[in-house]
């Protein structure tokens, strides 16, 4: 699959899809409280996307090769779940951390973003993992400009994660995005500076590091979707969709409820 370079019309539609995806996270935040089930969060997000925003939730029935169609409209990954957690009747409890991953389709274009939420009061360790993973994502984003390489992004993320005592999941990566949910290139969250694809103005891809408190190894659960850490350590993830501009980057998945980037990267 070739990398698509987006033109001004594509970019304007990606801005809209991206903002809408982020606004779903703004909308759901007050509902992420002890006692709620992930199925309830899924239903609320689904209804908001479909009935309020006029969007299609991209995950619903999404069926990449080797997978049964995904049965829900969002991903909800709790504690040691790394990604692709399937909403269920599981009740969130005080101290849980949960990633909510939203992908909207608006006017044929995709916006993909995820955030960590602390349910009630998190442990100091869980909060630190969420905060450092957020900074990993932003350190990756800060590398983006024409002429930089995918290896520069991966290296920035890996260096900060590992120097903080954490590990980077290898099996899942960021991805090109546009009219398709997952396009080329693959955006690895580890690597060496100056290696890999050179970035060009008009590329759009996600940066979505999955960082484990323990070892990097993962396994898939029996549902065929949910990914967990093999050593049952906590895992966190944040995701933005990013455009390469003439002199740097533009984050497509921003909205009023986004946390500002870490002060050292602003
Ligand atoms: N939103 C995820 C990503 O960031 C993909 C989810 S695929 C699904 O790429 F089928 F699990 F929804
Ligand atoms: Co993604
Ligand atoms: Co996503």
PDB file of C-alpha atoms and ligand atoms in Angstrom:
ATOM      1  CA  UNK A   1       0.000   0.000   0.000  1.00  0.00           C
ATOM      2  CA  UNK A   2       1.423   3.381  -0.941  1.00  0.00           C
ATOM      3  CA  UNK A   3       1.565   6.349   1.413  1.00  0.00           C
ATOM      4  CA  UNK A   4      -1.073   8.933   0.502  1.00  0.00           C
ATOM      5  CA  UNK A   5      -0.103  12.611   0.552  1.00  0.00           C
ATOM      6  CA  UNK A   6      -3.103  14.693   1.588  1.00  0.00           C
ATOM      7  CA  UNK A   7      -4.143  17.834  -0.298  1.00  0.00           C
ATOM      8  CA  UNK A   8      -5.791  20.920   1.257  1.00  0.00           C
ATOM      9  CA  UNK A   9      -9.323  19.495   0.791  1.00  0.00           C
ATOM     10  CA  UNK A  10      -8.331  16.170   2.406  1.00  0.00           C
ATOM     11  CA  UNK A  11      -6.657  18.024   5.271  1.00  0.00           C
ATOM     12  CA  UNK A  12      -9.722  20.157   5.993  1.00  0.00           C
ATOM     13  CA  UNK A  13     -11.877  17.000   6.227  1.00  0.00           C
ATOM     14  CA  UNK A  14      -9.288  15.267   8.434  1.00  0.00           C
ATOM     15  CA  UNK A  15      -9.361  18.306  10.768  1.00  0.00           C
ATOM     16  CA  UNK A  16     -13.100  17.877  11.175  1.00  0.00           C
ATOM     17  CA  UNK A  17     -13.009  14.094  11.709  1.00  0.00           C
ATOM     18  CA  UNK A  18     -10.102  14.520  14.148  1.00  0.00           C
ATOM     19  CA  UNK A  19     -11.763  17.237  16.211  1.00  0.00           C
ATOM     20  CA  UNK A  20     -14.969  15.195  16.417  1.00  0.00           C
ATOM     21  CA  UNK A  21     -13.074  12.121  17.692  1.00  0.00           C
ATOM     22  CA  UNK A  22     -11.451  14.252  20.399  1.00  0.00           C
ATOM     23  CA  UNK A  23     -14.824  15.785  21.329  1.00  0.00           C
ATOM     24  CA  UNK A  24     -16.201  12.295  21.984  1.00  0.00           C
ATOM     25  CA  UNK A  25     -13.512  11.957  24.681  1.00  0.00           C
ATOM     26  CA  UNK A  26     -14.460  15.383  26.114  1.00  0.00           C
ATOM     27  CA  UNK A  27     -18.092  14.250  26.203  1.00  0.00           C
ATOM     28  CA  UNK A  28     -17.452  10.905  27.913  1.00  0.00           C
ATOM     29  CA  UNK A  29     -15.021  12.127  30.587  1.00  0.00           C
ATOM     30  CA  UNK A  30     -17.641  12.893  33.297  1.00  0.00           C
ATOM     31  CA  UNK A  31     -19.109   9.394  32.903  1.00  0.00           C
ATOM     32  CA  UNK A  32     -15.798   7.619  33.638  1.00  0.00           C
ATOM     33  CA  UNK A  33     -16.510   7.087  37.352  1.00  0.00           C
ATOM     34  CA  UNK A  34     -16.515   4.097  39.730  1.00  0.00           C
ATOM     35  CA  UNK A  35     -19.608   1.954  39.053  1.00  0.00           C
ATOM     36  CA  UNK A  36     -19.948   2.514  35.307  1.00  0.00           C
ATOM     37  CA  UNK A  37     -19.537  -0.456  32.942  1.00  0.00           C
ATOM     38  CA  UNK A  38     -17.427  -0.217  29.806  1.00  0.00           C
ATOM     39  CA  UNK A  39     -20.529  -1.274  27.830  1.00  0.00           C
ATOM     40  CA  UNK A  40     -22.319   1.841  29.133  1.00  0.00           C
ATOM     41  CA  UNK A  41     -19.388   4.009  28.003  1.00  0.00           C
ATOM     42  CA  UNK A  42     -19.543   2.294  24.591  1.00  0.00           C
ATOM     43  CA  UNK A  43     -23.268   2.953  24.237  1.00  0.00           C
ATOM     44  CA  UNK A  44     -22.941   6.608  25.282  1.00  0.00           C
ATOM     45  CA  UNK A  45     -20.081   7.193  22.815  1.00  0.00           C
ATOM     46  CA  UNK A  46     -21.869   5.300  20.050  1.00  0.00           C
ATOM     47  CA  UNK A  47     -25.059   7.343  20.452  1.00  0.00           C
ATOM     48  CA  UNK A  48     -23.099  10.617  20.636  1.00  0.00           C
ATOM     49  CA  UNK A  49     -21.124   9.837  17.450  1.00  0.00           C
ATOM     50  CA  UNK A  50     -24.148   8.668  15.495  1.00  0.00           C
ATOM     51  CA  UNK A  51     -26.963  10.910  16.760  1.00  0.00           C
ATOM     52  CA  UNK A  52     -25.176  14.132  17.762  1.00  0.00           C
ATOM     53  CA  UNK A  53     -22.113  14.244  15.490  1.00  0.00           C
ATOM     54  CA  UNK A  54     -23.450  12.383  12.446  1.00  0.00           C
ATOM     55  CA  UNK A  55     -20.327  10.187  12.442  1.00  0.00           C
ATOM     56  CA  UNK A  56     -19.733   6.486  11.846  1.00  0.00           C
ATOM     57  CA  UNK A  57     -17.806   4.725  14.665  1.00  0.00           C
ATOM     58  CA  UNK A  58     -14.992   3.091  12.666  1.00  0.00           C
ATOM     59  CA  UNK A  59     -14.308   0.160  15.043  1.00  0.00           C
ATOM     60  CA  UNK A  60     -17.842  -1.300  14.792  1.00  0.00           C
ATOM     61  CA  UNK A  61     -17.608  -4.422  12.584  1.00  0.00           C
ATOM     62  CA  UNK A  62     -14.026  -3.525  11.614  1.00  0.00           C
ATOM     63  CA  UNK A  63     -12.442  -6.780  10.419  1.00  0.00           C
ATOM     64  CA  UNK A  64      -8.744  -6.680   9.513  1.00  0.00           C
ATOM     65  CA  UNK A  65      -7.325  -9.958   8.092  1.00  0.00           C
ATOM     66  CA  UNK A  66      -7.212 -12.705  10.731  1.00  0.00           C
ATOM     67  CA  UNK A  67      -9.765 -11.030  13.010  1.00  0.00           C
ATOM     68  CA  UNK A  68     -13.463 -11.535  13.617  1.00  0.00           C
ATOM     69  CA  UNK A  69     -15.408  -8.273  13.120  1.00  0.00           C
ATOM     70  CA  UNK A  70     -14.894  -5.987  16.139  1.00  0.00           C
ATOM     71  CA  UNK A  71     -18.212  -6.048  18.027  1.00  0.00           C
ATOM     72  CA  UNK A  72     -18.279  -2.561  19.628  1.00  0.00           C
ATOM     73  CA  UNK A  73     -17.911   1.132  18.731  1.00  0.00           C
ATOM     74  CA  UNK A  74     -14.948   2.062  20.974  1.00  0.00           C
ATOM     75  CA  UNK A  75     -12.016   0.310  22.668  1.00  0.00           C
ATOM     76  CA  UNK A  76     -11.813   0.293  26.479  1.00  0.00           C
ATOM     77  CA  UNK A  77      -8.508  -1.063  27.821  1.00  0.00           C
ATOM     78  CA  UNK A  78      -8.283  -1.374  31.615  1.00  0.00           C
ATOM     79  CA  UNK A  79      -5.130  -1.687  33.801  1.00  0.00           C
ATOM     80  CA  UNK A  80      -2.990  -4.535  32.327  1.00  0.00           C
ATOM     81  CA  UNK A  81      -4.953  -4.414  29.061  1.00  0.00           C
ATOM     82  CA  UNK A  82      -2.649  -2.877  26.446  1.00  0.00           C
ATOM     83  CA  UNK A  83      -5.161  -2.105  23.671  1.00  0.00           C
ATOM     84  CA  UNK A  84      -8.315  -3.255  21.856  1.00  0.00           C
ATOM     85  CA  UNK A  85     -10.162  -3.984  25.123  1.00  0.00           C
ATOM     86  CA  UNK A  86     -13.738  -4.910  24.201  1.00  0.00           C
ATOM     87  CA  UNK A  87     -16.481  -3.119  26.173  1.00  0.00           C
ATOM     88  CA  UNK A  88     -18.415  -5.508  28.433  1.00  0.00           C
ATOM     89  CA  UNK A  89     -20.445  -5.638  31.647  1.00  0.00           C
ATOM     90  CA  UNK A  90     -17.211  -5.159  33.644  1.00  0.00           C
ATOM     91  CA  UNK A  91     -17.673  -2.409  36.234  1.00  0.00           C
ATOM     92  CA  UNK A  92     -14.934   0.206  36.610  1.00  0.00           C
ATOM     93  CA  UNK A  93     -13.747   0.590  40.183  1.00  0.00           C
ATOM     94  CA  UNK A  94     -11.799   3.162  42.159  1.00  0.00           C
ATOM     95  CA  UNK A  95      -8.097   3.089  41.198  1.00  0.00           C
ATOM     96  CA  UNK A  96      -8.555   1.561  37.736  1.00  0.00           C
ATOM     97  CA  UNK A  97      -6.879   3.257  34.769  1.00  0.00           C
ATOM     98  CA  UNK A  98      -8.620   2.937  31.421  1.00  0.00           C
ATOM     99  CA  UNK A  99      -7.771   3.926  27.863  1.00  0.00           C
ATOM    100  CA  UNK A 100     -10.700   5.003  25.707  1.00  0.00           C
ATOM    101  CA  UNK A 101      -9.848   4.864  21.987  1.00  0.00           C
ATOM    102  CA  UNK A 102     -12.203   6.636  19.578  1.00  0.00           C
ATOM    103  CA  UNK A 103     -12.136   6.520  15.788  1.00  0.00           C
ATOM    104  CA  UNK A 104     -14.750   8.541  13.898  1.00  0.00           C
ATOM    105  CA  UNK A 105     -15.541   8.556  10.193  1.00  0.00           C
ATOM    106  CA  UNK A 106     -16.954  11.877   8.963  1.00  0.00           C
ATOM    107  CA  UNK A 107     -17.517  12.614   5.271  1.00  0.00           C
ATOM    108  CA  UNK A 108     -15.341   9.601   4.371  1.00  0.00           C
ATOM    109  CA  UNK A 109     -12.323  10.604   6.518  1.00  0.00           C
ATOM    110  CA  UNK A 110     -11.017   9.091   9.784  1.00  0.00           C
ATOM    111  CA  UNK A 111      -9.983  10.741  13.064  1.00  0.00           C
ATOM    112  CA  UNK A 112      -8.258   8.488  15.651  1.00  0.00           C
ATOM    113  CA  UNK A 113      -7.380   9.488  19.222  1.00  0.00           C
ATOM    114  CA  UNK A 114      -7.190   7.970  22.695  1.00  0.00           C
ATOM    115  CA  UNK A 115      -6.590   9.137  26.257  1.00  0.00           C
ATOM    116  CA  UNK A 116      -6.022   7.563  29.665  1.00  0.00           C
ATOM    117  CA  UNK A 117      -8.630   8.161  32.374  1.00  0.00           C
ATOM    118  CA  UNK A 118      -8.141   7.547  36.083  1.00  0.00           C
ATOM    119  CA  UNK A 119     -11.230   6.108  37.762  1.00  0.00           C
ATOM    120  CA  UNK A 120     -11.567   7.798  41.175  1.00  0.00           C
ATOM    121  CA  UNK A 121      -8.145   8.134  42.805  1.00  0.00           C
ATOM    122  CA  UNK A 122      -5.223   6.390  41.059  1.00  0.00           C
ATOM    123  CA  UNK A 123      -2.180   4.882  42.792  1.00  0.00           C
ATOM    124  CA  UNK A 124       1.011   6.951  42.509  1.00  0.00           C
ATOM    125  CA  UNK A 125       2.471   4.254  40.205  1.00  0.00           C
ATOM    126  CA  UNK A 126      -0.555   4.236  37.883  1.00  0.00           C
ATOM    127  CA  UNK A 127      -0.607   8.049  37.673  1.00  0.00           C
ATOM    128  CA  UNK A 128       3.131   8.146  36.883  1.00  0.00           C
ATOM    129  CA  UNK A 129       2.694   5.582  34.084  1.00  0.00           C
ATOM    130  CA  UNK A 130      -0.156   7.608  32.535  1.00  0.00           C
ATOM    131  CA  UNK A 131       1.815  10.873  32.760  1.00  0.00           C
ATOM    132  CA  UNK A 132       5.038   9.463  31.335  1.00  0.00           C
ATOM    133  CA  UNK A 133       3.154   7.768  28.473  1.00  0.00           C
ATOM    134  CA  UNK A 134       1.489  11.118  27.688  1.00  0.00           C
ATOM    135  CA  UNK A 135       4.915  12.731  27.509  1.00  0.00           C
ATOM    136  CA  UNK A 136       6.195   9.832  25.345  1.00  0.00           C
ATOM    137  CA  UNK A 137       3.463  10.606  22.817  1.00  0.00           C
ATOM    138  CA  UNK A 138       4.282  14.330  22.851  1.00  0.00           C
ATOM    139  CA  UNK A 139       8.034  13.743  22.544  1.00  0.00           C
ATOM    140  CA  UNK A 140       7.239  11.660  19.446  1.00  0.00           C
ATOM    141  CA  UNK A 141       4.967  14.379  18.041  1.00  0.00           C
ATOM    142  CA  UNK A 142       7.633  17.040  18.676  1.00  0.00           C
ATOM    143  CA  UNK A 143       9.951  15.233  16.207  1.00  0.00           C
ATOM    144  CA  UNK A 144       7.514  15.648  13.311  1.00  0.00           C
ATOM    145  CA  UNK A 145       8.643  17.946  10.469  1.00  0.00           C
ATOM    146  CA  UNK A 146       9.627  17.467   6.808  1.00  0.00           C
ATOM    147  CA  UNK A 147      12.998  15.713   6.571  1.00  0.00           C
ATOM    148  CA  UNK A 148      12.785  14.047   9.984  1.00  0.00           C
ATOM    149  CA  UNK A 149      12.453  10.243   9.926  1.00  0.00           C
ATOM    150  CA  UNK A 150      10.127   7.711  11.486  1.00  0.00           C
ATOM    151  CA  UNK A 151      13.170   6.489  13.445  1.00  0.00           C
ATOM    152  CA  UNK A 152      13.459   9.927  15.068  1.00  0.00           C
ATOM    153  CA  UNK A 153       9.892   9.579  16.381  1.00  0.00           C
ATOM    154  CA  UNK A 154      10.393   6.012  17.618  1.00  0.00           C
ATOM    155  CA  UNK A 155      13.687   6.844  19.273  1.00  0.00           C
ATOM    156  CA  UNK A 156      12.296   9.853  21.170  1.00  0.00           C
ATOM    157  CA  UNK A 157       9.504   7.687  22.576  1.00  0.00           C
ATOM    158  CA  UNK A 158      11.666   4.672  23.409  1.00  0.00           C
ATOM    159  CA  UNK A 159      14.375   6.745  25.083  1.00  0.00           C
ATOM    160  CA  UNK A 160      11.974   8.503  27.441  1.00  0.00           C
ATOM    161  CA  UNK A 161      10.001   5.321  28.240  1.00  0.00           C
ATOM    162  CA  UNK A 162      13.034   3.156  28.952  1.00  0.00           C
ATOM    163  CA  UNK A 163      14.913   5.834  30.911  1.00  0.00           C
ATOM    164  CA  UNK A 164      11.783   6.024  33.095  1.00  0.00           C
ATOM    165  CA  UNK A 165      12.012   2.268  33.793  1.00  0.00           C
ATOM    166  CA  UNK A 166       9.226   1.236  31.400  1.00  0.00           C
ATOM    167  CA  UNK A 167       9.058  -0.819  28.195  1.00  0.00           C
ATOM    168  CA  UNK A 168       7.622  -0.168  24.720  1.00  0.00           C
ATOM    169  CA  UNK A 169       5.164  -2.636  23.142  1.00  0.00           C
ATOM    170  CA  UNK A 170       6.532  -3.737  19.739  1.00  0.00           C
ATOM    171  CA  UNK A 171       3.618  -5.580  18.119  1.00  0.00           C
ATOM    172  CA  UNK A 172       1.359  -2.537  17.621  1.00  0.00           C
ATOM    173  CA  UNK A 173       2.231   0.798  16.103  1.00  0.00           C
ATOM    174  CA  UNK A 174       0.909   4.085  14.783  1.00  0.00           C
ATOM    175  CA  UNK A 175      -0.336   4.180  11.205  1.00  0.00           C
ATOM    176  CA  UNK A 176      -1.119   6.349   8.231  1.00  0.00           C
ATOM    177  CA  UNK A 177      -4.775   7.379   8.241  1.00  0.00           C
ATOM    178  CA  UNK A 178      -7.177   9.113   5.855  1.00  0.00           C
ATOM    179  CA  UNK A 179      -9.969   7.609   3.805  1.00  0.00           C
ATOM    180  CA  UNK A 180      -8.798   4.290   5.281  1.00  0.00           C
ATOM    181  CA  UNK A 181      -8.548   3.527   9.034  1.00  0.00           C
ATOM    182  CA  UNK A 182      -5.085   1.941   8.769  1.00  0.00           C
ATOM    183  CA  UNK A 183      -2.827   3.095   5.924  1.00  0.00           C
ATOM    184  CA  UNK A 184       0.919   3.002   5.354  1.00  0.00           C
ATOM    185  CA  UNK A 185       3.321   3.858   6.871  1.00  0.00           C
ATOM    186  CA  UNK A 186       3.672   1.900  10.113  1.00  0.00           C
ATOM    187  CA  UNK A 187       4.867   4.269  12.840  1.00  0.00           C
ATOM    188  CA  UNK A 188       6.949   2.248  15.312  1.00  0.00           C
ATOM    189  CA  UNK A 189       7.304   3.569  18.857  1.00  0.00           C
ATOM    190  CA  UNK A 190      10.965   2.527  19.072  1.00  0.00           C
ATOM    191  CA  UNK A 191      13.908   2.979  16.728  1.00  0.00           C
ATOM    192  CA  UNK A 192      17.130   4.730  15.836  1.00  0.00           C
ATOM    193  CA  UNK A 193      17.504   8.428  14.941  1.00  0.00           C
ATOM    194  CA  UNK A 194      17.916   9.145  11.241  1.00  0.00           C
ATOM    195  CA  UNK A 195      16.610   5.739  10.108  1.00  0.00           C
ATOM    196  CA  UNK A 196      13.451   4.764   8.248  1.00  0.00           C
ATOM    197  CA  UNK A 197      11.050   6.759   6.096  1.00  0.00           C
ATOM    198  CA  UNK A 198      11.677  10.505   5.629  1.00  0.00           C
ATOM    199  CA  UNK A 199       8.633  12.592   6.513  1.00  0.00           C
ATOM    200  CA  UNK A 200       7.060  14.776   3.830  1.00  0.00           C
ATOM    201  CA  UNK A 201       4.586  17.646   4.036  1.00  0.00           C
ATOM    202  CA  UNK A 202       1.015  16.313   3.675  1.00  0.00           C
ATOM    203  CA  UNK A 203       1.530  12.944   5.357  1.00  0.00           C
ATOM    204  CA  UNK A 204      -0.976  12.161   8.116  1.00  0.00           C
ATOM    205  CA  UNK A 205      -0.397   9.388  10.642  1.00  0.00           C
ATOM    206  CA  UNK A 206      -1.091   8.493  14.253  1.00  0.00           C
ATOM    207  CA  UNK A 207       1.394   8.349  17.125  1.00  0.00           C
ATOM    208  CA  UNK A 208       0.010   6.027  19.815  1.00  0.00           C
ATOM    209  CA  UNK A 209       2.662   4.540  22.121  1.00  0.00           C
ATOM    210  CA  UNK A 210       1.697   1.602  24.350  1.00  0.00           C
ATOM    211  CA  UNK A 211       3.983   1.650  27.390  1.00  0.00           C
ATOM    212  CA  UNK A 212       4.188  -1.130  29.983  1.00  0.00           C
ATOM    213  CA  UNK A 213       5.236  -0.686  33.620  1.00  0.00           C
ATOM    214  CA  UNK A 214       6.877  -4.140  33.430  1.00  0.00           C
ATOM    215  CA  UNK A 215       8.192  -6.187  30.513  1.00  0.00           C
ATOM    216  CA  UNK A 216       7.205  -5.410  26.933  1.00  0.00           C
ATOM    217  CA  UNK A 217       5.745  -8.873  26.156  1.00  0.00           C
ATOM    218  CA  UNK A 218       2.036  -9.162  25.427  1.00  0.00           C
ATOM    219  CA  UNK A 219      -0.549 -11.815  24.674  1.00  0.00           C
ATOM    220  CA  UNK A 220      -4.029 -11.901  23.163  1.00  0.00           C
ATOM    221  CA  UNK A 221      -7.061 -12.917  25.218  1.00  0.00           C
ATOM    222  CA  UNK A 222      -9.541 -15.608  24.141  1.00  0.00           C
ATOM    223  CA  UNK A 223     -11.950 -12.983  22.762  1.00  0.00           C
ATOM    224  CA  UNK A 224      -9.559 -12.578  19.804  1.00  0.00           C
ATOM    225  CA  UNK A 225      -9.149  -8.829  20.404  1.00  0.00           C
ATOM    226  CA  UNK A 226      -8.076  -7.780  23.899  1.00  0.00           C
ATOM    227  CA  UNK A 227      -4.294  -7.486  24.287  1.00  0.00           C
ATOM    228  CA  UNK A 228      -2.777  -7.767  27.788  1.00  0.00           C
ATOM    229  CA  UNK A 229       0.707  -7.620  29.284  1.00  0.00           C
ATOM    230  CA  UNK A 230       2.179 -11.097  29.732  1.00  0.00           C
ATOM    231  CA  UNK A 231       3.508 -10.232  33.209  1.00  0.00           C
ATOM    232  CA  UNK A 232       0.203  -8.545  34.161  1.00  0.00           C
ATOM    233  CA  UNK A 233       1.915  -5.207  34.718  1.00  0.00           C
ATOM    234  CA  UNK A 234      -0.050  -2.004  34.055  1.00  0.00           C
ATOM    235  CA  UNK A 235      -0.042  -0.561  30.533  1.00  0.00           C
ATOM    236  CA  UNK A 236      -0.943   2.910  29.257  1.00  0.00           C
ATOM    237  CA  UNK A 237      -1.526   4.486  25.840  1.00  0.00           C
ATOM    238  CA  UNK A 238      -2.283   7.917  24.370  1.00  0.00           C
ATOM    239  CA  UNK A 239      -2.963   8.635  20.694  1.00  0.00           C
ATOM    240  CA  UNK A 240      -3.148  11.638  18.392  1.00  0.00           C
ATOM    241  CA  UNK A 241      -3.519  11.963  14.616  1.00  0.00           C
ATOM    242  CA  UNK A 242      -0.785  14.269  13.254  1.00  0.00           C
ATOM    243  CA  UNK A 243      -0.217  16.130   9.946  1.00  0.00           C
ATOM    244  CA  UNK A 244       3.281  16.939   8.649  1.00  0.00           C
ATOM    245  CA  UNK A 245       3.209  20.673   7.785  1.00  0.00           C
ATOM    246  CA  UNK A 246       5.765  22.807   5.875  1.00  0.00           C
ATOM    247  CA  UNK A 247       7.654  23.602   9.069  1.00  0.00           C
ATOM    248  CA  UNK A 248       6.566  21.021  11.637  1.00  0.00           C
ATOM    249  CA  UNK A 249       3.303  19.408  12.606  1.00  0.00           C
ATOM    250  CA  UNK A 250      -0.371  20.043  13.237  1.00  0.00           C
ATOM    251  CA  UNK A 251      -2.272  17.802  15.648  1.00  0.00           C
ATOM    252  CA  UNK A 252      -5.630  16.969  14.028  1.00  0.00           C
ATOM    253  CA  UNK A 253      -7.263  15.488  17.135  1.00  0.00           C
ATOM    254  CA  UNK A 254      -7.416  18.494  19.459  1.00  0.00           C
ATOM    255  CA  UNK A 255     -10.499  19.816  21.263  1.00  0.00           C
ATOM    256  CA  UNK A 256     -11.389  21.985  24.269  1.00  0.00           C
ATOM    257  CA  UNK A 257     -10.959  19.110  26.748  1.00  0.00           C
ATOM    258  CA  UNK A 258      -7.427  18.107  25.730  1.00  0.00           C
ATOM    259  CA  UNK A 259      -4.698  18.289  28.347  1.00  0.00           C
ATOM    260  CA  UNK A 260      -2.006  20.765  27.188  1.00  0.00           C
ATOM    261  CA  UNK A 261       1.322  19.260  26.065  1.00  0.00           C
ATOM    262  CA  UNK A 262       4.010  18.917  28.773  1.00  0.00           C
ATOM    263  CA  UNK A 263       5.505  22.350  29.579  1.00  0.00           C
ATOM    264  CA  UNK A 264       8.972  21.436  28.218  1.00  0.00           C
ATOM    265  CA  UNK A 265       7.466  20.676  24.766  1.00  0.00           C
ATOM    266  CA  UNK A 266       5.099  23.642  24.364  1.00  0.00           C
TER     267      UNK A 266
HETATM  268  N1  LIG B   1      -8.204   2.709  17.264  1.00  0.00           N
HETATM  269  C1  LIG B   1      -7.232   1.657  17.193  1.00  0.00           C
HETATM  270  C2  LIG B   1      -5.976   2.292  16.636  1.00  0.00           C
HETATM  271  O1  LIG B   1      -5.554   3.246  17.198  1.00  0.00           O
HETATM  272  C3  LIG B   1      -7.665   0.500  16.364  1.00  0.00           C
HETATM  273  C4  LIG B   1      -8.824  -0.227  16.925  1.00  0.00           C
HETATM  274  S1  LIG B   1      -9.262  -1.485  15.871  1.00  0.00           S
HETATM  275  C5  LIG B   1     -10.601  -2.128  16.613  1.00  0.00           C
HETATM  276  O2  LIG B   1      -5.424   1.991  15.615  1.00  0.00           O
HETATM  277  F1  LIG B   1     -11.152  -2.900  15.752  1.00  0.00           F
HETATM  278  F2  LIG B   1     -10.221  -2.745  17.717  1.00  0.00           F
HETATM  279  F3  LIG B   1     -11.411  -1.150  16.952  1.00  0.00           F
HETATM  280 CO1  LIG B   2      -4.669   4.399  15.674  1.00  0.00          CO
HETATM  281 CO1  LIG B   3      -7.020   4.515  18.043  1.00  0.00          CO
END
